[in-house]
Amino acid sequence: MNSGSDARDDVILEIRDLEVTFHGDDGSVQAADRVSFTVRRGETVAVVGESGSGKSASVLAVLQLLPRSGNVEVRGSVRLDGRELLDADRRTLRAVRGGAVAMIFQDPMTSLNPVVRVGKQLVEMLREHRYPGGRRAAERRAVELLRVVGIPQPELRMRQFPHEFSGGMRQRVMIAMAIANEPSLLIADEPTTALDVTIQAQVLDVLRDAKAATGAAAIVITHDLGVVAELADTVVVMYGGRVVETGSAEEIFAAPRHPYTIGLMAGLPRLDADVDRLVPIPGSPPNLADPPPGCRFHPRCTLRAGRDVCATETPELREIAAGRRSACHFTEEISAEETAAEAARVSELTGVPLTGDGR
């Protein structure tokens, strides 16, 4: 096990008490509320939650990719290799984006310039950070990158436009651009959305191989627990703009310790029974313009059992075991036997092996 100083040296990204608030004519929406987590070198962290949970807003704030206007307020701390990014100037951010940190966006068709050939876009990325005076070297590297991510006939594809690629191939181009400058951190925002299951699996394989080849750490934003099972070492579960549970992927799948996480697991399709409908979490996600008091999950929570503290006091994200944290007043009441039975089913669905003690 690492010593405290070694563990600190191993942290590449540290997010502390991050708050993201959008101000509008009708009021303010706090999309991220005191979000904190760390990413270590070589680690893949999955940020999980329903739409509107604040996961994308939190991670986009890392690179100041939220709209730069008076309508967006960002507070807290985001440190990359010990360097604060929230107060970084444009020159520093320009060097970091696509260099030390690379982003794979959800929709490659809106991320790639539709009227510029794919090869030229790759070359521009390379020349910005690695080959400022060497177009020929950048072009050779661009061809190599397309080959690495499994795009056939890369020399031909270099001359084509984004609309001439399939959705899966466009996502491979985005991965090629992301790893072009060997970043230390990759961020992937819903990398398999709108792709069919077969193409999703191929893209995840490419992403995994690309990450291994560069040695980069990664943050994967997703609502898909299958993606979490495929890629994640650590899971950060968000609900209503807050982090409600963290732990290793194996621990989260084997024994979730927050009612919301248990609800996400229960909503997976079953292979061991003939059911007509999935089991959803009752109710709807909170309106972040007017969130409920106390625990934001309490209106939908089956563990609350009418207890007032859930509706009046905000539960702190506290350590419940080594490397495990949960923001629930009554996490100790969650039955290990019940979660073990649910975990066995989830493990069968996702292929994530359970830890030896189910915790």
XYZ file of N, CA, C and O in Angstrom, residues 10-161:
608
model
N 0.600 10.445 -6.443
C -0.049 9.646 -7.477
C -1.301 10.319 -8.026
O -1.869 9.879 -9.018
N -1.780 11.374 -7.388
C -3.006 12.057 -7.810
C -2.691 12.977 -8.980
O -1.809 13.833 -8.895
N -3.406 12.799 -10.085
C -3.208 13.686 -11.232
C -4.250 14.795 -11.259
O -3.960 15.923 -11.657
N -5.486 14.483 -10.819
C -6.551 15.493 -10.810
C -7.243 15.453 -9.464
O -7.638 14.390 -8.985
N -7.396 16.624 -8.859
C -8.081 16.729 -7.579
C -9.157 17.802 -7.676
O -8.864 18.966 -7.932
N -10.398 17.371 -7.512
C -11.547 18.278 -7.536
C -12.053 18.409 -6.111
O -12.344 17.398 -5.455
N -12.146 19.652 -5.623
C -12.554 19.872 -4.240
C -13.644 20.937 -4.165
O -13.480 22.054 -4.646
N -14.771 20.559 -3.558
C -15.881 21.484 -3.270
C -16.273 22.290 -4.507
O -16.505 23.511 -4.435
N -16.366 21.619 -5.632
C -16.709 22.291 -6.884
C -18.199 22.629 -6.915
O -19.046 21.758 -6.680
N -18.489 23.886 -7.215
C -19.875 24.337 -7.354
C -20.040 25.004 -8.715
O -19.241 25.865 -9.090
N -21.072 24.586 -9.442
C -21.386 25.175 -10.738
C -22.827 25.670 -10.687
O -23.754 24.874 -10.464
N -23.019 26.972 -10.886
C -24.354 27.560 -10.810
C -24.654 28.324 -12.086
O -23.836 29.142 -12.534
N -25.811 28.055 -12.665
C -26.279 28.772 -13.846
C -27.335 29.782 -13.402
O -28.346 29.407 -12.802
N -27.096 31.045 -13.708
C -28.023 32.102 -13.334
C -28.858 32.503 -14.546
O -28.321 32.717 -15.639
N -30.162 32.622 -14.358
C -31.059 33.025 -15.431
C -32.104 33.993 -14.946
O -32.181 34.317 -13.753
N -32.928 34.433 -15.874
C -33.978 35.399 -15.514
C -34.978 34.810 -14.520
O -35.591 35.540 -13.741
N -35.155 33.484 -14.585
C -36.137 32.838 -13.710
C -35.524 32.298 -12.429
O -36.198 31.582 -11.674
N -34.246 32.591 -12.192
C -33.607 32.093 -10.976
C -32.294 31.405 -11.287
O -31.763 31.507 -12.402
N -31.773 30.700 -10.322
C -30.477 30.033 -10.446
C -30.633 28.524 -10.308
O -31.495 28.042 -9.572
N -29.766 27.815 -11.013
C -29.733 26.359 -10.954
C -28.323 25.944 -10.559
O -27.355 26.265 -11.254
N -28.215 25.267 -9.431
C -26.908 24.787 -8.991
C -26.724 23.361 -9.513
O -27.205 22.398 -8.937
N -26.005 23.247 -10.641
C -25.835 21.958 -11.301
C -24.845 21.069 -10.581
O -24.904 19.836 -10.707
N -23.888 21.659 -9.853
C -22.928 20.887 -9.068
C -22.811 21.527 -7.699
O -22.632 22.748 -7.590
N -22.922 20.725 -6.663
C -22.960 21.227 -5.292
C -21.883 20.522 -4.468
O -22.027 19.352 -4.106
N -20.773 21.200 -4.228
C -19.664 20.696 -3.403
C -19.179 19.322 -3.878
O -19.002 18.395 -3.092
N -18.950 19.217 -5.159
C -18.477 17.958 -5.745
C -16.983 17.802 -5.478
O -16.194 18.715 -5.737
N -16.596 16.642 -4.952
C -15.187 16.361 -4.664
C -14.855 14.929 -5.044
O -15.585 14.006 -4.683
N -13.778 14.751 -5.789
C -13.200 13.429 -6.016
C -11.818 13.599 -6.626
O -11.443 14.692 -7.068
N -11.046 12.530 -6.630
C -9.695 12.565 -7.184
C -9.551 11.498 -8.262
O -10.289 10.512 -8.287
N -8.591 11.721 -9.143
C -8.242 10.755 -10.187
C -6.744 10.494 -10.076
O -5.942 11.441 -10.074
N -6.370 9.226 -10.001
C -4.961 8.866 -9.880
C -4.403 8.449 -11.234
O -5.154 8.111 -12.156
N -3.107 8.472 -11.351
C -2.450 8.148 -12.610
C -2.810 6.738 -13.051
O -2.712 5.788 -12.285
N -3.232 6.620 -14.316
C -3.591 5.327 -14.875
C -4.969 4.827 -14.509
O -5.434 3.817 -15.048
N -5.677 5.535 -13.621
C -6.982 5.100 -13.133
C -8.096 5.563 -14.070
O -8.009 6.612 -14.702
N -9.165 4.758 -14.155
C -10.369 5.168 -14.866
C -11.488 5.389 -13.856
O -11.881 4.461 -13.139
N -11.980 6.615 -13.793
C -13.062 6.981 -12.883
C -14.327 7.187 -13.703
O -14.337 7.993 -14.646
N -15.379 6.459 -13.372
C -16.672 6.641 -14.031
C -17.555 7.532 -13.167
O -17.726 7.270 -11.969
N -18.081 8.606 -13.758
C -19.018 9.493 -13.078
C -20.404 9.136 -13.599
O -20.699 9.299 -14.784
N -21.249 8.629 -12.700
C -22.501 7.975 -13.085
C -23.690 8.729 -12.512
O -23.618 9.259 -11.396
N -24.780 8.749 -13.264
C -26.011 9.334 -12.757
C -26.997 9.567 -13.883
O -26.650 9.504 -15.060
N -28.259 9.828 -13.513
C -29.290 10.133 -14.494
C -28.992 11.469 -15.180
O -28.175 12.258 -14.712
N -29.685 11.719 -16.271
C -29.581 13.025 -16.921
C -29.987 14.107 -15.922
O -30.968 13.973 -15.196
N -29.196 15.181 -15.883
C -29.484 16.259 -14.954
C -28.872 16.079 -13.584
O -29.126 16.885 -12.678
N -28.028 15.048 -13.414
C -27.429 14.810 -12.099
C -26.246 15.720 -11.826
O -25.753 15.790 -10.698
N -25.742 16.402 -12.869
C -24.627 17.320 -12.686
C -23.289 16.756 -13.094
O -22.259 17.429 -12.970
N -23.280 15.556 -13.642
C -21.993 14.917 -13.956
C -21.256 15.635 -15.083
O -20.045 15.884 -14.981
N -21.950 15.996 -16.161
C -21.279 16.679 -17.271
C -20.856 18.090 -16.884
O -19.742 18.534 -17.210
N -21.711 18.810 -16.174
C -21.365 20.174 -15.761
C -20.124 20.167 -14.876
O -19.242 21.025 -15.012
N -20.025 19.190 -13.998
C -18.868 19.112 -13.103
C -17.585 18.886 -13.877
O -16.560 19.541 -13.633
N -17.624 17.950 -14.830
C -16.398 17.589 -15.531
C -16.037 18.643 -16.580
O -14.857 18.946 -16.793
N -17.040 19.243 -17.235
C -16.738 20.311 -18.194
C -16.090 21.519 -17.514
O -15.293 22.238 -18.119
N -16.419 21.714 -16.235
C -15.811 22.820 -15.495
C -14.315 22.619 -15.301
O -13.574 23.590 -15.103
N -13.856 21.375 -15.372
C -12.427 21.091 -15.196
C -11.599 21.865 -16.218
O -10.555 22.441 -15.893
N -12.056 21.893 -17.469
C -11.323 22.571 -18.538
C -11.932 23.924 -18.891
O -11.641 24.478 -19.942
N -12.788 24.434 -18.022
C -13.491 25.698 -18.275
C -14.189 25.677 -19.632
O -14.098 26.634 -20.418
N -14.877 24.584 -19.910
C -15.592 24.441 -21.172
C -17.058 24.834 -21.061
O -17.796 24.739 -22.039
N -17.475 25.263 -19.884
C -18.814 25.824 -19.750
C -18.821 27.225 -20.356
O -17.765 27.840 -20.523
N -19.975 27.750 -20.736
C -20.023 29.083 -21.360
C -19.327 30.131 -20.512
O -19.546 30.212 -19.299
N -18.452 30.904 -21.134
C -17.717 31.949 -20.412
C -18.564 33.227 -20.406
O -18.458 34.084 -21.280
N -19.432 33.304 -19.444
C -20.287 34.487 -19.343
C -20.634 34.703 -17.883
O -20.374 33.872 -17.023
N -21.238 35.832 -17.624
C -21.649 36.139 -16.265
C -22.774 35.262 -15.767
O -23.124 35.308 -14.589
N -23.362 34.460 -16.668
C -24.482 33.610 -16.272
C -24.042 32.298 -15.643
O -24.865 31.546 -15.140
N -22.747 31.986 -15.702
C -22.230 30.750 -15.128
C -21.213 31.102 -14.048
O -20.251 31.826 -14.304
N -21.444 30.574 -12.864
C -20.539 30.814 -11.745
C -19.925 29.492 -11.306
O -20.640 28.522 -11.037
N -18.598 29.438 -11.255
C -17.879 28.232 -10.854
C -17.010 28.561 -9.656
O -16.221 29.509 -9.685
N -17.150 27.770 -8.601
C -16.350 27.954 -7.393
C -15.720 26.622 -7.002
O -16.152 25.558 -7.442
N -14.722 26.706 -6.125
C -14.055 25.505 -5.654
C -12.643 25.421 -6.181
O -12.009 26.451 -6.475
N -12.137 24.203 -6.300
C -10.766 24.005 -6.740
C -10.677 22.804 -7.659
O -11.272 21.755 -7.399
N -9.938 22.971 -8.763
C -9.620 21.882 -9.683
C -8.120 21.959 -9.942
O -7.641 22.907 -10.562
N -7.387 20.973 -9.449
C -5.934 20.999 -9.552
C -5.453 19.837 -10.422
O -5.766 18.675 -10.143
N -4.728 20.172 -11.470
C -4.126 19.195 -12.373
C -2.631 19.146 -12.095
O -1.932 20.144 -12.296
N -2.162 18.001 -11.621
C -0.746 17.891 -11.226
C -0.341 19.020 -10.284
O 0.745 19.602 -10.391
N -1.260 19.376 -9.381
C -0.978 20.408 -8.397
C -1.205 21.825 -8.867
O -1.092 22.766 -8.078
N -1.554 22.021 -10.139
C -1.745 23.361 -10.699
C -3.236 23.685 -10.774
O -4.020 22.927 -11.341
N -3.623 24.808 -10.208
C -5.028 25.212 -10.206
C -5.471 25.600 -11.611
O -4.816 26.380 -12.297
N -6.620 25.039 -12.045
C -7.128 25.315 -13.386
C -8.262 26.334 -13.413
O -8.469 26.996 -14.431
N -8.996 26.470 -12.327
C -10.170 27.351 -12.362
C -9.800 28.814 -12.547
O -10.606 29.590 -13.063
N -8.597 29.201 -12.118
C -8.184 30.589 -12.327
C -7.106 30.711 -13.405
O -6.455 31.750 -13.528
N -6.948 29.658 -14.220
C -5.925 29.673 -15.271
C -6.331 30.627 -16.393
O -7.517 30.777 -16.707
N -5.339 31.267 -17.010
C -5.628 32.163 -18.116
C -5.809 31.371 -19.417
O -5.571 30.159 -19.470
N -6.212 32.072 -20.464
C -6.516 31.410 -21.732
C -5.295 30.700 -22.316
O -5.407 29.616 -22.897
N -4.129 31.306 -22.180
C -2.911 30.696 -22.737
C -2.619 29.366 -22.060
O -2.283 28.376 -22.725
N -2.754 29.330 -20.747
C -2.521 28.090 -20.013
C -3.543 27.031 -20.407
O -3.197 25.866 -20.643
N -4.801 27.437 -20.483
C -5.848 26.485 -20.849
C -5.655 25.954 -22.264
O -5.912 24.778 -22.541
N -5.212 26.795 -23.169
C -4.977 26.364 -24.544
C -3.898 25.284 -24.603
O -3.986 24.339 -25.383
N -2.888 25.419 -23.744
C -1.831 24.412 -23.692
C -2.320 23.124 -23.050
O -1.927 22.024 -23.461
N -3.200 23.242 -22.057
C -3.703 22.053 -21.354
C -4.688 21.283 -22.218
O -4.614 20.048 -22.324
N -5.631 22.004 -22.850
C -6.656 21.341 -23.667
C -6.021 20.694 -24.896
O -5.378 21.353 -25.706
N -6.216 19.408 -25.022
C -5.645 18.692 -26.156
C -4.204 18.297 -25.939
O -3.643 17.530 -26.724
N -3.607 18.829 -24.866
C -2.240 18.475 -24.522
C -2.233 17.529 -23.340
O -2.319 16.318 -23.479
N -2.158 18.104 -22.130
C -2.169 17.277 -20.921
C -3.525 16.614 -20.692
O -3.609 15.520 -20.138
N -4.591 17.290 -21.107
C -5.951 16.756 -20.941
C -6.658 16.782 -22.285
O -6.638 17.797 -22.985
N -7.274 15.668 -22.645
C -8.002 15.593 -23.914
C -9.431 15.137 -23.659
O -9.692 14.345 -22.757
N -10.346 15.661 -24.471
C -11.774 15.404 -24.288
C -12.338 14.670 -25.490
O -12.067 15.031 -26.638
N -13.118 13.631 -25.211
C -13.872 12.918 -26.240
C -15.339 13.262 -26.006
O -15.930 12.837 -25.013
N -15.917 14.043 -26.899
C -17.266 14.544 -26.678
C -18.316 13.522 -27.092
O -18.043 12.561 -27.811
N -19.527 13.783 -26.629
C -20.631 12.844 -26.806
C -21.006 12.659 -28.269
O -21.257 11.543 -28.710
N -21.041 13.728 -29.041
C -21.490 13.655 -30.426
C -20.370 14.098 -31.350
O -20.132 15.298 -31.509
N -19.662 13.161 -31.968
C -18.533 13.557 -32.816
C -18.945 14.383 -34.025
O -18.147 15.159 -34.547
N -20.186 14.254 -34.473
C -20.606 15.004 -35.652
C -20.660 16.498 -35.368
O -20.461 17.327 -36.255
N -20.929 16.861 -34.111
C -20.930 18.281 -33.762
C -19.564 18.737 -33.249
O -19.324 19.931 -33.110
N -18.675 17.799 -32.960
C -17.340 18.150 -32.490
C -16.355 18.291 -33.643
O -15.445 19.127 -33.588
N -16.535 17.486 -34.689
C -15.690 17.589 -35.875
C -16.237 18.671 -36.801
O -17.460 18.816 -36.944
N -15.356 19.424 -37.432
C -15.773 20.450 -38.373
C -16.270 19.773 -39.659
O -15.503 19.063 -40.318
N -17.537 19.939 -40.024
C -18.089 19.188 -41.161
C -17.513 19.576 -42.517
O -17.645 18.826 -43.482
N -16.870 20.755 -42.628
C -16.369 21.205 -43.935
C -14.841 21.134 -44.022
O -14.246 21.670 -44.951
N -14.219 20.468 -43.043
C -12.764 20.297 -43.061
C -12.457 18.805 -43.065
O -13.050 18.039 -42.304
N -11.546 18.399 -43.940
C -11.195 16.985 -44.034
C -10.661 16.481 -42.693
O -9.987 17.203 -41.949
N -10.957 15.211 -42.417
C -10.584 14.610 -41.142
C -9.076 14.692 -40.923
O -8.601 15.022 -39.826
N -8.306 14.412 -41.956
C -6.859 14.451 -41.822
C -6.353 15.816 -41.413
O -5.453 15.942 -40.570
N -6.908 16.862 -41.993
C -6.474 18.221 -41.674
C -6.769 18.549 -40.218
O -5.961 19.207 -39.548
N -7.921 18.075 -39.704
C -8.260 18.341 -38.310
C -7.288 17.644 -37.367
O -6.875 18.212 -36.337
N -6.899 16.422 -37.712
C -5.913 15.714 -36.904
C -4.555 16.416 -36.945
O -3.887 16.577 -35.915
N -4.162 16.835 -38.126
C -2.867 17.501 -38.287
C -2.836 18.805 -37.498
O -1.830 19.136 -36.850
N -3.928 19.564 -37.514
C -3.978 20.816 -36.757
C -3.782 20.555 -35.262
O -3.068 21.298 -34.577
N -4.421 19.497 -34.765
C -4.266 19.138 -33.355
C -2.804 18.820 -33.037
O -2.237 19.275 -32.037
N -2.171 18.046 -33.896
C -0.781 17.654 -33.667
C 0.172 18.840 -33.755
O 1.101 18.980 -32.956
N -0.046 19.715 -34.718
C 0.850 20.854 -34.894
C 0.701 21.876 -33.766
O 1.645 22.598 -33.442
N -0.459 21.921 -33.158
C -0.675 22.850 -32.054
C 0.203 22.492 -30.855
O 0.687 23.373 -30.138
N 0.425 21.179 -30.628
C 1.089 20.762 -29.403
C 2.431 20.057 -29.603
O 3.301 20.153 -28.740
N 2.611 19.319 -30.731
C 3.809 18.471 -30.824
C 4.694 18.744 -32.037
O 5.894 18.527 -31.994
N 4.092 19.158 -33.127
C 4.854 19.355 -34.364
C 4.619 20.760 -34.915
O 4.076 20.922 -36.013
N 4.995 21.797 -34.171
C 4.675 23.163 -34.613
C 5.280 23.525 -35.960
O 4.703 24.342 -36.690
N 6.410 22.939 -36.330
C 7.025 23.296 -37.603
C 7.133 22.144 -38.560
O 7.826 22.259 -39.583
N 6.467 21.047 -38.274
C 6.645 19.851 -39.095
C 5.350 19.278 -39.627
O 4.794 18.333 -39.045
N 4.853 19.819 -40.731
C 3.592 19.321 -41.289
C 3.720 17.871 -41.734
O 2.823 17.070 -41.496
N 4.822 17.528 -42.390
C 4.983 16.163 -42.886
C 4.974 15.163 -41.722
O 4.348 14.108 -41.806
N 5.694 15.491 -40.660
C 5.729 14.615 -39.487
C 4.332 14.489 -38.876
O 3.913 13.401 -38.460
N 3.594 15.596 -38.827
C 2.236 15.561 -38.280
C 1.318 14.710 -39.155
O 0.475 13.966 -38.642
N 1.473 14.793 -40.458
C 0.641 13.988 -41.357
C 0.930 12.496 -41.189
O 0.012 11.677 -41.185
N 2.221 12.146 -41.052
C 2.558 10.735 -40.833
C 1.981 10.231 -39.518
O 1.470 9.113 -39.442
N 2.066 11.067 -38.489
C 1.512 10.695 -37.190
C -0.009 10.573 -37.255
O -0.597 9.674 -36.638
N -0.678 11.415 -38.013
C -2.136 11.357 -38.156
C -2.560 10.041 -38.801
O -3.523 9.400 -38.363
N -1.860 9.630 -39.838
C -2.156 8.343 -40.492
C -1.973 7.205 -39.500
O -2.794 6.280 -39.404
N -0.894 7.270 -38.738
C -0.612 6.233 -37.752
C -1.725 6.158 -36.703
O -2.164 5.079 -36.298
N -2.209 7.320 -36.265
C -3.270 7.355 -35.256
C -4.553 6.729 -35.770
O -5.230 5.983 -35.049
N -4.928 7.032 -37.020
C -6.131 6.417 -37.594
C -5.969 4.900 -37.662
O -6.927 4.143 -37.446
N -4.767 4.460 -37.960
C -4.522 3.014 -38.008
C -4.633 2.405 -36.600
O -5.196 1.315 -36.422
N -4.111 3.099 -35.599
C -4.143 2.619 -34.217
C -5.575 2.405 -33.739
O -5.862 1.428 -33.037
N -6.489 3.302 -34.113
C -7.879 3.172 -33.642
C -8.726 2.305 -34.568
O -9.953 2.239 -34.426
N -8.091 1.625 -35.502
C -8.789 0.612 -36.292
C -9.557 1.127 -37.483
O -10.503 0.476 -37.938
N -9.181 2.283 -38.023
C -9.845 2.797 -39.221
C -9.103 2.266 -40.443
O -7.903 2.520 -40.610
N -9.784 1.503 -41.301
C -9.113 0.926 -42.470
C -8.760 2.000 -43.503
O -9.374 3.064 -43.537
N -7.750 1.692 -44.325
C -7.287 2.600 -45.371
C -7.102 4.030 -44.841
O -7.701 4.985 -45.351
N -6.275 4.214 -43.823
C -6.164 5.532 -43.190
C -5.683 6.626 -44.131
O -6.091 7.789 -43.986
N -4.812 6.284 -45.098
C -4.354 7.315 -46.041
C -5.510 7.869 -46.853
O -5.594 9.077 -47.096
N -6.435 6.997 -47.262
C -7.624 7.437 -47.990
C -8.553 8.223 -47.074
O -9.075 9.290 -47.447
N -8.759 7.723 -45.863
C -9.683 8.351 -44.931
C -9.225 9.758 -44.521
O -10.038 10.615 -44.187
N -7.923 9.974 -44.546
C -7.393 11.306 -44.227
C -7.992 12.383 -45.120
O -8.167 13.529 -44.711
N -8.334 12.015 -46.351
C -8.812 12.992 -47.332
C -10.334 13.126 -47.342
O -10.887 13.883 -48.140
N -11.010 12.384 -46.470
C -12.470 12.408 -46.463
C -13.007 13.362 -45.400
O -12.302 13.763 -44.474
N -14.296 13.704 -45.555
C -14.972 14.600 -44.625
C -15.731 13.780 -43.574
O -16.047 12.600 -43.807
